[in-house]
PDB file of C-alpha atoms in Angstrom:
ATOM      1  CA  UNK A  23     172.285  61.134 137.450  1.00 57.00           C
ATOM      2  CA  UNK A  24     174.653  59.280 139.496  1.00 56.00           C
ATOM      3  CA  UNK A  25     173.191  55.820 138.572  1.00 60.00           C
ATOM      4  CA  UNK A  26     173.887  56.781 134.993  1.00 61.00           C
ATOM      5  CA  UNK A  27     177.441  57.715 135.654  1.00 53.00           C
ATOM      6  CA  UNK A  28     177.778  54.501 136.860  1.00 54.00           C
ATOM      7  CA  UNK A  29     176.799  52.185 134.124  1.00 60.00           C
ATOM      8  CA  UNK A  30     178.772  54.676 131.647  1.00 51.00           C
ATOM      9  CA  UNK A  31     181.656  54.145 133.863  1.00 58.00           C
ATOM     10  CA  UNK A  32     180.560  50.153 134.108  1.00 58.00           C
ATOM     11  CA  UNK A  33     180.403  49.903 130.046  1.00 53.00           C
ATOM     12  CA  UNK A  34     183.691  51.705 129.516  1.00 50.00           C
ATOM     13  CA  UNK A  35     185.515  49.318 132.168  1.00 55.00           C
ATOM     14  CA  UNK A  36     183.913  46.364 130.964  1.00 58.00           C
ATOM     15  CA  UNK A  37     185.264  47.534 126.850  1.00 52.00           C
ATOM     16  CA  UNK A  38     188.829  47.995 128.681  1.00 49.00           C
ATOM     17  CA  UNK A  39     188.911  44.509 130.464  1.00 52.00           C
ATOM     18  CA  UNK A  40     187.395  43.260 126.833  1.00 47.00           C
ATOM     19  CA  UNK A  41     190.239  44.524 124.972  1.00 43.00           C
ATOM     20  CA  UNK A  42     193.029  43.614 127.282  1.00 44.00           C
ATOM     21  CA  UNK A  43     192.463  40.229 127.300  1.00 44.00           C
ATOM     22  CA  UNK A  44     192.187  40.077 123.828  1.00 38.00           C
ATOM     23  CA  UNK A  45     195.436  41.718 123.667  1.00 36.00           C
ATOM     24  CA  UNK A  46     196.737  38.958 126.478  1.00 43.00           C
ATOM     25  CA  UNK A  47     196.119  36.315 124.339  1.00 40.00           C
ATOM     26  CA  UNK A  48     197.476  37.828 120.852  1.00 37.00           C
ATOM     27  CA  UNK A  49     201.003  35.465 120.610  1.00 43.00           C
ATOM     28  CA  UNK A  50     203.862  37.944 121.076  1.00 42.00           C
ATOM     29  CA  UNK A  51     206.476  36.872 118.282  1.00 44.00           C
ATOM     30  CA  UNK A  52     209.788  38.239 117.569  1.00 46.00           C
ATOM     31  CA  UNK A  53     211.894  37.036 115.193  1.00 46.00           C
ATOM     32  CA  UNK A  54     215.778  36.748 115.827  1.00 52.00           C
ATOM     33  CA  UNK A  55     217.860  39.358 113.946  1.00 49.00           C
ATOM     34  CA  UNK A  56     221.450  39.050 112.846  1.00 52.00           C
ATOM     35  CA  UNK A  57     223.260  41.931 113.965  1.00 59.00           C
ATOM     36  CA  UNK A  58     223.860  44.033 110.365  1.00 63.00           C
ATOM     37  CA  UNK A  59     227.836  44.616 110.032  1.00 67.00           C
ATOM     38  CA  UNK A  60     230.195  46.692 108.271  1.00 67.00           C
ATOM     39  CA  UNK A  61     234.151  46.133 108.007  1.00 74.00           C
ATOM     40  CA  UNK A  62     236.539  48.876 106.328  1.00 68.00           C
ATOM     41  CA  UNK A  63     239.544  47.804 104.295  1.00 71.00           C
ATOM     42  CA  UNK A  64     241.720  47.236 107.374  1.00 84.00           C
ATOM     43  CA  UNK A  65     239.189  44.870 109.039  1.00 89.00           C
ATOM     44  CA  UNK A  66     241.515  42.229 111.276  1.00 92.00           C
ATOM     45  CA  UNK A  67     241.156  38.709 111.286  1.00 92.00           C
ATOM     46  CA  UNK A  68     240.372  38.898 114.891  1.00 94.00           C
ATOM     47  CA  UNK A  69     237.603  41.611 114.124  1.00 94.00           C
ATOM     48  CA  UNK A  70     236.099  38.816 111.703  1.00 94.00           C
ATOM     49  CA  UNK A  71     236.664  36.063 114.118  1.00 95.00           C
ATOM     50  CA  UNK A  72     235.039  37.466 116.811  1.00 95.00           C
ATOM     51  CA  UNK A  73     231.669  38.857 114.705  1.00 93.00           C
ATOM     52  CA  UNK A  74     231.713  35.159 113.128  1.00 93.00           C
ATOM     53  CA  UNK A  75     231.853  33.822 116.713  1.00 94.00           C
ATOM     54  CA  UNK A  76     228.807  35.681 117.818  1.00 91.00           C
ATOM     55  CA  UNK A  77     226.506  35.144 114.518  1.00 89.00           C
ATOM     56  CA  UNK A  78     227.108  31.375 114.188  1.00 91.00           C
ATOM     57  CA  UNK A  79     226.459  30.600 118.325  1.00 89.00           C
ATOM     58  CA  UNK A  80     223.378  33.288 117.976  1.00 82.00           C
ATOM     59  CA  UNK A  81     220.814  34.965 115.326  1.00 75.00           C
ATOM     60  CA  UNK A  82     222.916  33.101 112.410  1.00 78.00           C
ATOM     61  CA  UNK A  83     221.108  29.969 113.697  1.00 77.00           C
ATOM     62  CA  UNK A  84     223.911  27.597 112.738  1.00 85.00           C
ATOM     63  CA  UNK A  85     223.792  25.933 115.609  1.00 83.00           C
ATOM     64  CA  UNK A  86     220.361  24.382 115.667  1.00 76.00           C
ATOM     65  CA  UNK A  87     222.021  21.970 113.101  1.00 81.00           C
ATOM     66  CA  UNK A  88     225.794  21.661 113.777  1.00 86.00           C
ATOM     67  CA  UNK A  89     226.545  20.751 117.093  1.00 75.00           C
ATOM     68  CA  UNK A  90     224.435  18.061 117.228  1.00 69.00           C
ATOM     69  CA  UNK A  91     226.395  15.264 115.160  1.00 67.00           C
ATOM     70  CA  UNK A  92     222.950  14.090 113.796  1.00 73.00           C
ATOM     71  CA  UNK A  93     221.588  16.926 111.421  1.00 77.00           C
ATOM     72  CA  UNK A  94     224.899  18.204 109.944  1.00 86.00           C
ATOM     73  CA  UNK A  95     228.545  17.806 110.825  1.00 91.00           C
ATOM     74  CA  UNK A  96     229.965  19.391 113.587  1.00 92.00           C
ATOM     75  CA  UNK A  97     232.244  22.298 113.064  1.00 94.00           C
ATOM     76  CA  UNK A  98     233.577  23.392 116.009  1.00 93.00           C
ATOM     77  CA  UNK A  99     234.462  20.154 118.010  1.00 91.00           C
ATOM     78  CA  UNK A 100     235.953  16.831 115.917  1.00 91.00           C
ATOM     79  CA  UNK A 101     234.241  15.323 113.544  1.00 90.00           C
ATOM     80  CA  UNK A 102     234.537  11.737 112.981  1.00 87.00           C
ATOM     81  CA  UNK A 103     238.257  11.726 113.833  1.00 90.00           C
ATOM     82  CA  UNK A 104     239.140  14.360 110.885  1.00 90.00           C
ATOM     83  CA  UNK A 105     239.009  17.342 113.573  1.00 93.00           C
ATOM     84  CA  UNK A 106     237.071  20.506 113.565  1.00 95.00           C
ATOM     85  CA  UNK A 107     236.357  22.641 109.997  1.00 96.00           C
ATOM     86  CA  UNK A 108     239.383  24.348 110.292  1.00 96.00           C
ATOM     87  CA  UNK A 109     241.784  21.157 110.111  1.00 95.00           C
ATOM     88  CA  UNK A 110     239.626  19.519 107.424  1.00 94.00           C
ATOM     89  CA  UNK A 111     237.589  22.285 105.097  1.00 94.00           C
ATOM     90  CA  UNK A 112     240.679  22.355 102.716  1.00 93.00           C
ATOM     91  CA  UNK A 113     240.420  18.417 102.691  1.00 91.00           C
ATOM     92  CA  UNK A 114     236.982  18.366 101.464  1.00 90.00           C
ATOM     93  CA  UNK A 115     237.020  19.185  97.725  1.00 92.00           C
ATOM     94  CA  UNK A 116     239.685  18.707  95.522  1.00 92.00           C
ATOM     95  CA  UNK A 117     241.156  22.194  93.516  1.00 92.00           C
ATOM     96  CA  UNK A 118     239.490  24.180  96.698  1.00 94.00           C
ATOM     97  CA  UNK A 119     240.591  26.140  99.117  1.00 95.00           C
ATOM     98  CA  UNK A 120     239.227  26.176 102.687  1.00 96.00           C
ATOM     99  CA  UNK A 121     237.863  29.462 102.069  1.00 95.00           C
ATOM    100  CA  UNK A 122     236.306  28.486  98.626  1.00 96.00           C
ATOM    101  CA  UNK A 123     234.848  25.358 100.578  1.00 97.00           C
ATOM    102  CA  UNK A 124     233.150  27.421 103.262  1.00 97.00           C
ATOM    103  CA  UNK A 125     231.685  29.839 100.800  1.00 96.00           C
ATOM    104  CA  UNK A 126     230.230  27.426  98.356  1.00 96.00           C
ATOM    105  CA  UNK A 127     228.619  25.368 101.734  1.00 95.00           C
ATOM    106  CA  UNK A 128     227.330  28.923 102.293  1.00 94.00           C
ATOM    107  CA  UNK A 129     226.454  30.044  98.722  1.00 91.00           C
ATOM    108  CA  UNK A 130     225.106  26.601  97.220  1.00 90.00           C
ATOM    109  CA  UNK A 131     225.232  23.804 100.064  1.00 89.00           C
ATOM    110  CA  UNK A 132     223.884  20.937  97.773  1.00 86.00           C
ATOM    111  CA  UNK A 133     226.608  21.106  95.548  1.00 90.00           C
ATOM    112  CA  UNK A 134     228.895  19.000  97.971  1.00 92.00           C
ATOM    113  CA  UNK A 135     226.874  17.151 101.031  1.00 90.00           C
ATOM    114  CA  UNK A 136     228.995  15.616 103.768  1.00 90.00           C
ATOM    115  CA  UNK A 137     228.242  11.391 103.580  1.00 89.00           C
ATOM    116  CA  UNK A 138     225.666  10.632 105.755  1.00 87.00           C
ATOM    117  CA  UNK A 139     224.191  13.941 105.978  1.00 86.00           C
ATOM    118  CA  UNK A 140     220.888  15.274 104.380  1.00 80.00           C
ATOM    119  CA  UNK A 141     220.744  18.249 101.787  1.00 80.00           C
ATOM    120  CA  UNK A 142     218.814  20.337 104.573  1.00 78.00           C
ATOM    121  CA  UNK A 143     220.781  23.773 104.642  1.00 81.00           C
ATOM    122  CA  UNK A 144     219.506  26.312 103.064  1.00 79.00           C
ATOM    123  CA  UNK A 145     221.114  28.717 101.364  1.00 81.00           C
ATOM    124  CA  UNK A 146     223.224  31.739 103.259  1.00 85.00           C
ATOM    125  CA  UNK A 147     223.928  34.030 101.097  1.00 85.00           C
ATOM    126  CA  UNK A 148     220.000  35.054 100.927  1.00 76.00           C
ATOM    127  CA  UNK A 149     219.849  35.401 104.088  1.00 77.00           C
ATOM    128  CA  UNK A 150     222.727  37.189 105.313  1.00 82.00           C
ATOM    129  CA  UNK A 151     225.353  39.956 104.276  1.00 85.00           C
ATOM    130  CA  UNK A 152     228.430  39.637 102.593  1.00 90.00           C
ATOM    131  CA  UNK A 153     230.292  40.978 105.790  1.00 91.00           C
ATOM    132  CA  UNK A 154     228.183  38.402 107.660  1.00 90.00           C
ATOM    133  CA  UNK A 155     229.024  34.950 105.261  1.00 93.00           C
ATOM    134  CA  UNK A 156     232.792  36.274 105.774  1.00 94.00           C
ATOM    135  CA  UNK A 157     233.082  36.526 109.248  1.00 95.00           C
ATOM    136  CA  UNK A 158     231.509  32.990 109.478  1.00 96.00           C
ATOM    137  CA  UNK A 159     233.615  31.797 107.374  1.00 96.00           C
ATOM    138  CA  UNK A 160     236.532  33.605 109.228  1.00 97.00           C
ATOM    139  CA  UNK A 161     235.043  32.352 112.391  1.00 97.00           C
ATOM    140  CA  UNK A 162     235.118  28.454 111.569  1.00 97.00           C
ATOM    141  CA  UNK A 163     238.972  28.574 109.794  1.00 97.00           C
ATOM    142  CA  UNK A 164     239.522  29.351 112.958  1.00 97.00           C
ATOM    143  CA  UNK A 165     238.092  26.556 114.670  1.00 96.00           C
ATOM    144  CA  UNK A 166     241.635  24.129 114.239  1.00 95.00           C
ATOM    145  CA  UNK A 167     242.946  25.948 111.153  1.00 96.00           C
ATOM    146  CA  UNK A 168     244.094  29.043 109.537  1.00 96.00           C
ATOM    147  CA  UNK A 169     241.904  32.691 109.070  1.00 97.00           C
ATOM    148  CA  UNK A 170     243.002  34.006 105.785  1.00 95.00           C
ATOM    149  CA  UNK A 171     239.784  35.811 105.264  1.00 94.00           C
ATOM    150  CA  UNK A 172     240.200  39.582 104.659  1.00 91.00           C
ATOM    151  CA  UNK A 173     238.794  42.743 103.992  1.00 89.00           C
ATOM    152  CA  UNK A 174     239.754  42.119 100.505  1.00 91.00           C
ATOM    153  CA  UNK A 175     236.904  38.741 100.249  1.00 91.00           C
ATOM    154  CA  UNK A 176     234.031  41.486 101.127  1.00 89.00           C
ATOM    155  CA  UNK A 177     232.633  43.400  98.586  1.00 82.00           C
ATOM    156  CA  UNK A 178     233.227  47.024  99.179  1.00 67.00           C
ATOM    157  CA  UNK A 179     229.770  48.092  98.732  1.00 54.00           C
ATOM    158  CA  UNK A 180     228.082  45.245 100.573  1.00 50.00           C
ATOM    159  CA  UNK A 181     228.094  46.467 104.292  1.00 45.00           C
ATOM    160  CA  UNK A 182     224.215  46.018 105.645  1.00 45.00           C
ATOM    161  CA  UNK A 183     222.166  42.975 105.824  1.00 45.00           C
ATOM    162  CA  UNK A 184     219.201  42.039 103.798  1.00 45.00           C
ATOM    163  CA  UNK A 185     218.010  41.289 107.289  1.00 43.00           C
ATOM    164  CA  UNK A 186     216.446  44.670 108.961  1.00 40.00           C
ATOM    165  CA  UNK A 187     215.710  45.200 112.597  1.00 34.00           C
ATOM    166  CA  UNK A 188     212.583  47.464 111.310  1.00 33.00           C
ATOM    167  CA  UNK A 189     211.577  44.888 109.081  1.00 42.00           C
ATOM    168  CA  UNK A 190     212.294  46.594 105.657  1.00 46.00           C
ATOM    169  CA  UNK A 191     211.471  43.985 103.523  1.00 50.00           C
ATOM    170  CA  UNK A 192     214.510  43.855 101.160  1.00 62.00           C
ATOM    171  CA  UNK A 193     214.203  40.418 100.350  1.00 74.00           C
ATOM    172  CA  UNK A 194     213.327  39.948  96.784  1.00 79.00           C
ATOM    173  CA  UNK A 195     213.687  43.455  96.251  1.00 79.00           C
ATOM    174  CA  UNK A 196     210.638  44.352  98.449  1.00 85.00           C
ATOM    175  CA  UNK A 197     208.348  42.242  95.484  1.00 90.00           C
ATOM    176  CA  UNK A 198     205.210  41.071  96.891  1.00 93.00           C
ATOM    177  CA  UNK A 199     204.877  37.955  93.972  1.00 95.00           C
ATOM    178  CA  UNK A 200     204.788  34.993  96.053  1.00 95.00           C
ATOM    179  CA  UNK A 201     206.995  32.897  93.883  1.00 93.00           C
ATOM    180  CA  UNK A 202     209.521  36.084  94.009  1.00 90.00           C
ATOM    181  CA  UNK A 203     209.889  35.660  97.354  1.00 90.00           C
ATOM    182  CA  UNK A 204     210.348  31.624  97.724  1.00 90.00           C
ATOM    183  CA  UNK A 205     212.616  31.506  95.424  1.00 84.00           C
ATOM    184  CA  UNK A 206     214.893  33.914  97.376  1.00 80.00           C
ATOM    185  CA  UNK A 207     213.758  32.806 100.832  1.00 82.00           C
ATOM    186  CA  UNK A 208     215.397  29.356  99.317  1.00 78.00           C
ATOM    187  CA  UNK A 209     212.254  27.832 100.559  1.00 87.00           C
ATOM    188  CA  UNK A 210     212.590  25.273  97.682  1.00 84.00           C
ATOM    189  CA  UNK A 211     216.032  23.919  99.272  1.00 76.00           C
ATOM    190  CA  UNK A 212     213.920  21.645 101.932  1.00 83.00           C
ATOM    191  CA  UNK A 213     209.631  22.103 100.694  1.00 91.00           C
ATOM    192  CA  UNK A 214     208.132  20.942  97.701  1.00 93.00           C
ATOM    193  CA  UNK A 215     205.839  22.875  96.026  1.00 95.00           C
ATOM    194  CA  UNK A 216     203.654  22.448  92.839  1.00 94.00           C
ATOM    195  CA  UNK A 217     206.097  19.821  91.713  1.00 92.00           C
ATOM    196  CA  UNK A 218     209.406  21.762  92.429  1.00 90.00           C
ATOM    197  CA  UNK A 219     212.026  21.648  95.343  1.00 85.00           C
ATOM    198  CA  UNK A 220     213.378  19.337  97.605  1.00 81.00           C
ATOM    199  CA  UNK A 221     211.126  16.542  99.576  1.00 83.00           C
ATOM    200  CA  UNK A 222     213.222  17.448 102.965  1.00 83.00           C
ATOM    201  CA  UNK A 223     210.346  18.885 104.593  1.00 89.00           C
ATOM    202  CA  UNK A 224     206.662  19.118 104.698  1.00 94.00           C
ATOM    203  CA  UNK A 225     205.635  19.420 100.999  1.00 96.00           C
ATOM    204  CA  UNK A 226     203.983  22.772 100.708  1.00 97.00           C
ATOM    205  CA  UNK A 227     201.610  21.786  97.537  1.00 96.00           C
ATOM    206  CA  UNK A 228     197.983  21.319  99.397  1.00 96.00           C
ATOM    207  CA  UNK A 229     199.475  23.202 103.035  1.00 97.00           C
ATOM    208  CA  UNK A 230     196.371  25.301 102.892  1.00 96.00           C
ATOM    209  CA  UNK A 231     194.339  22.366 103.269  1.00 96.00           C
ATOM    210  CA  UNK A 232     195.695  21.456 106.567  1.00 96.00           C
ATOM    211  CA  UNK A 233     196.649  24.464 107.795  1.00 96.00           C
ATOM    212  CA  UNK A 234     194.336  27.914 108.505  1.00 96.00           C
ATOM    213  CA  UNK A 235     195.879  31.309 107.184  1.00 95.00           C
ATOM    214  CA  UNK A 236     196.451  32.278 110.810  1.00 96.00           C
ATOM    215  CA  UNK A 237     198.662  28.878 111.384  1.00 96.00           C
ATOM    216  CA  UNK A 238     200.588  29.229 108.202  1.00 96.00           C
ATOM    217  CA  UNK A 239     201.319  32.884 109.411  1.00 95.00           C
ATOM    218  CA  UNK A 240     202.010  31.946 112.176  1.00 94.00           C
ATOM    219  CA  UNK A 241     204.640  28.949 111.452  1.00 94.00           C
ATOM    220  CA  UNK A 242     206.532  31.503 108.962  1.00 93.00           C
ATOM    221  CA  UNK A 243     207.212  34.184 111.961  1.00 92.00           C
ATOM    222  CA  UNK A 244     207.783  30.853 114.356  1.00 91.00           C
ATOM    223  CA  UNK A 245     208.798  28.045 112.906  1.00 90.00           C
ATOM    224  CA  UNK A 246     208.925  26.657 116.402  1.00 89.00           C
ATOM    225  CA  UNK A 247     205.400  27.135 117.109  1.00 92.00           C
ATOM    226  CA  UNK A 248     204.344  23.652 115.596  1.00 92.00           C
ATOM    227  CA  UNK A 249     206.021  20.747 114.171  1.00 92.00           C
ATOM    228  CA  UNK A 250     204.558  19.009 111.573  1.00 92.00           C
ATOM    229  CA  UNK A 251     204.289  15.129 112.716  1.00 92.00           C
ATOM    230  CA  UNK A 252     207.212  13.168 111.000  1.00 91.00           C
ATOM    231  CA  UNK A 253     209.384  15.972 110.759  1.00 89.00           C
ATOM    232  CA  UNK A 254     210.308  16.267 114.513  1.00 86.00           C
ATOM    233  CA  UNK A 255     214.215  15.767 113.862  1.00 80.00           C
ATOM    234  CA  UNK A 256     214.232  18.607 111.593  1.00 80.00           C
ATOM    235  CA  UNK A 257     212.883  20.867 114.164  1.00 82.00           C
ATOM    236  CA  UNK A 258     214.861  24.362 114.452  1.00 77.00           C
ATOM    237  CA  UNK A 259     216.342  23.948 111.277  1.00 79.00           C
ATOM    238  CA  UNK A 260     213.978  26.727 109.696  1.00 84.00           C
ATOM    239  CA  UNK A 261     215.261  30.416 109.918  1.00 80.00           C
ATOM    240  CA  UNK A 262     213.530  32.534 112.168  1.00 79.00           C
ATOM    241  CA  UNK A 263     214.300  35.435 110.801  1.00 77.00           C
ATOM    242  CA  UNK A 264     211.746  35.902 108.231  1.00 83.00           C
ATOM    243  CA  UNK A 265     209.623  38.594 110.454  1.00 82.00           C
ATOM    244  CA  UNK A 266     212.071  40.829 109.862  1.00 77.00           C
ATOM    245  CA  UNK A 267     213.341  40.053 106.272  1.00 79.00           C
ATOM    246  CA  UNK A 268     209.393  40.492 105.027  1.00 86.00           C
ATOM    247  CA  UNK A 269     207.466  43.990 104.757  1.00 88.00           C
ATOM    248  CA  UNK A 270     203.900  43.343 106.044  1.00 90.00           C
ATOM    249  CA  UNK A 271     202.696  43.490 102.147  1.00 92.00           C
ATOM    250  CA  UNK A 272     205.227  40.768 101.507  1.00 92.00           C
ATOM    251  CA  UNK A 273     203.924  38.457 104.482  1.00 93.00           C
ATOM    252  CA  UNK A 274     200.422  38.922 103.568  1.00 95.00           C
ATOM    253  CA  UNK A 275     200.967  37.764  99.854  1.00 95.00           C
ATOM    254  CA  UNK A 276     202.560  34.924 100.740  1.00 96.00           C
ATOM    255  CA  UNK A 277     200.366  34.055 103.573  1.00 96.00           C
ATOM    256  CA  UNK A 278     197.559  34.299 101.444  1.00 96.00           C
ATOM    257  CA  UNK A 279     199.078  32.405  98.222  1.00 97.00           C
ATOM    258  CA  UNK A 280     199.890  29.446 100.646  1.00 97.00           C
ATOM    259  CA  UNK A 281     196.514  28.990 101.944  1.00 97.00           C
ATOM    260  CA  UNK A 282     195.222  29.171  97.987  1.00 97.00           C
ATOM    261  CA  UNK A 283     197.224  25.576  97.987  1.00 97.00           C
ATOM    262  CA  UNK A 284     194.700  23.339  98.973  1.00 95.00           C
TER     263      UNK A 284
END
């Protein structure tokens, strides 16, 4: 009787030890989250400033690009002898306003691109709140010029994030059609794909030939993860946010249409 005890309790350690380093060697992502906000009426400039400060230097990613002086202007120290963005966003387009400036580079960033500079940002306003694009905005008038921003410039019924810490998916409405959700990921701003989009970064049109569902997967909750060869100075420039702006349905579907593309 005893022997038998002992191979039961054998089998069910061995099955535990099996299973745990399975589990050990599962990668562990989590994507970065901008922090969802919500301003009344009476919001202060300060108030915007300061939740600006904290999504452009964190989970708004802006500074995996600007900063550098290679990628994209910088914005918060001189730039080429015109200053920071606050001295010089008002400069920039004739019949606009700082303000109006910022929010177009947010809104639609290849309709004015800074000499010198590649069309590589993609666009904002799919990504983050209304209370989130104005406190940037807020955030870098501030940098050497003045915050005019207000609680008037947010839309009163725009106070969450399409971004959710539970992953809720409400990017492109929760759709699981693949094309729904590239075209408001923005993925089109830097891939190519079936003839459409922007050659900025690796062209997505035969990706599942070179890459296995698990990688593509993979590479959309860590864009980090791998770099594609040729593309190294364009590394961090992807969001990593898109674990938490896609249900599991919506990951899946485009997982799977992806590796269709061979």
């Amino acid at each position: 009787m005893w022997r038998t005890n002992l191979k039961v309790i054998g089998v069910v350690l061995g099955t535990l030890a099996l299973y745990t380093l399975i589990a050990n060697k599962i990668p562990q992502i989590q994507s970065e989250v901008p922090q969802s906000l919500s301003f009344g009426a009476n919001v202060t400039s300060e108030q915007l400033v300061a939740a600006g400060d904290k999504l452009f230097n964190g989970a708004g990613g802006c500074t995996a690009c600007h900063g550098l002086g290679t990628r994209a202007p910088n914005l918060v120290t001189d730039e080429k002898g015109a200053g920071p963005i606050g001295a010089r966003c008002g400069k920039r387009e004739p019949g606009k306003s700082c303000k109006q400036y910022l929010f177009e580079s947010l809104d639609n960033p290849t309709a004015y691109v800074v000499a010198g500079y590649q069309p590589i940002m993609p666009r904002m306003t799919a990504q983050l709140s209304p209370p989130q694009i104005w406190s940037i905005i807020a955030f870098l008038e501030s940098q050497g010029g003045t915050v005019d921003v207000s609680g008037a410039d947010i839309p009163a019924t725009s106070t969450t994030s399409p971004t959710s810490p539970t992953g809720g998916g409400s990017l492109a409405g929760g759709s699981t059609d693949p094309k729904a959700i590239i075209g408001a990921a923005g993925c089109l701003g830097c891939h190519m794909l079936d003839g459409q989009g922007a050659k900025i970064a690796p062209d997505l049109t035969r990706v599942g030939a070179r890459r296995s569902p698990d990688s593509i997967r993979k590479k959309i909750l860590d864009p980090m993860s791998s770099i594609a060869k040729g593309y190294e100075k364009l590394a961090g420039v992807m969001p990593k946010s898109f674990g938490t702006m896609l249900t599991g349905a919506q990951l899946e579907a485009l997982v799977q249409y992806l590796a269709a593309h061979r």
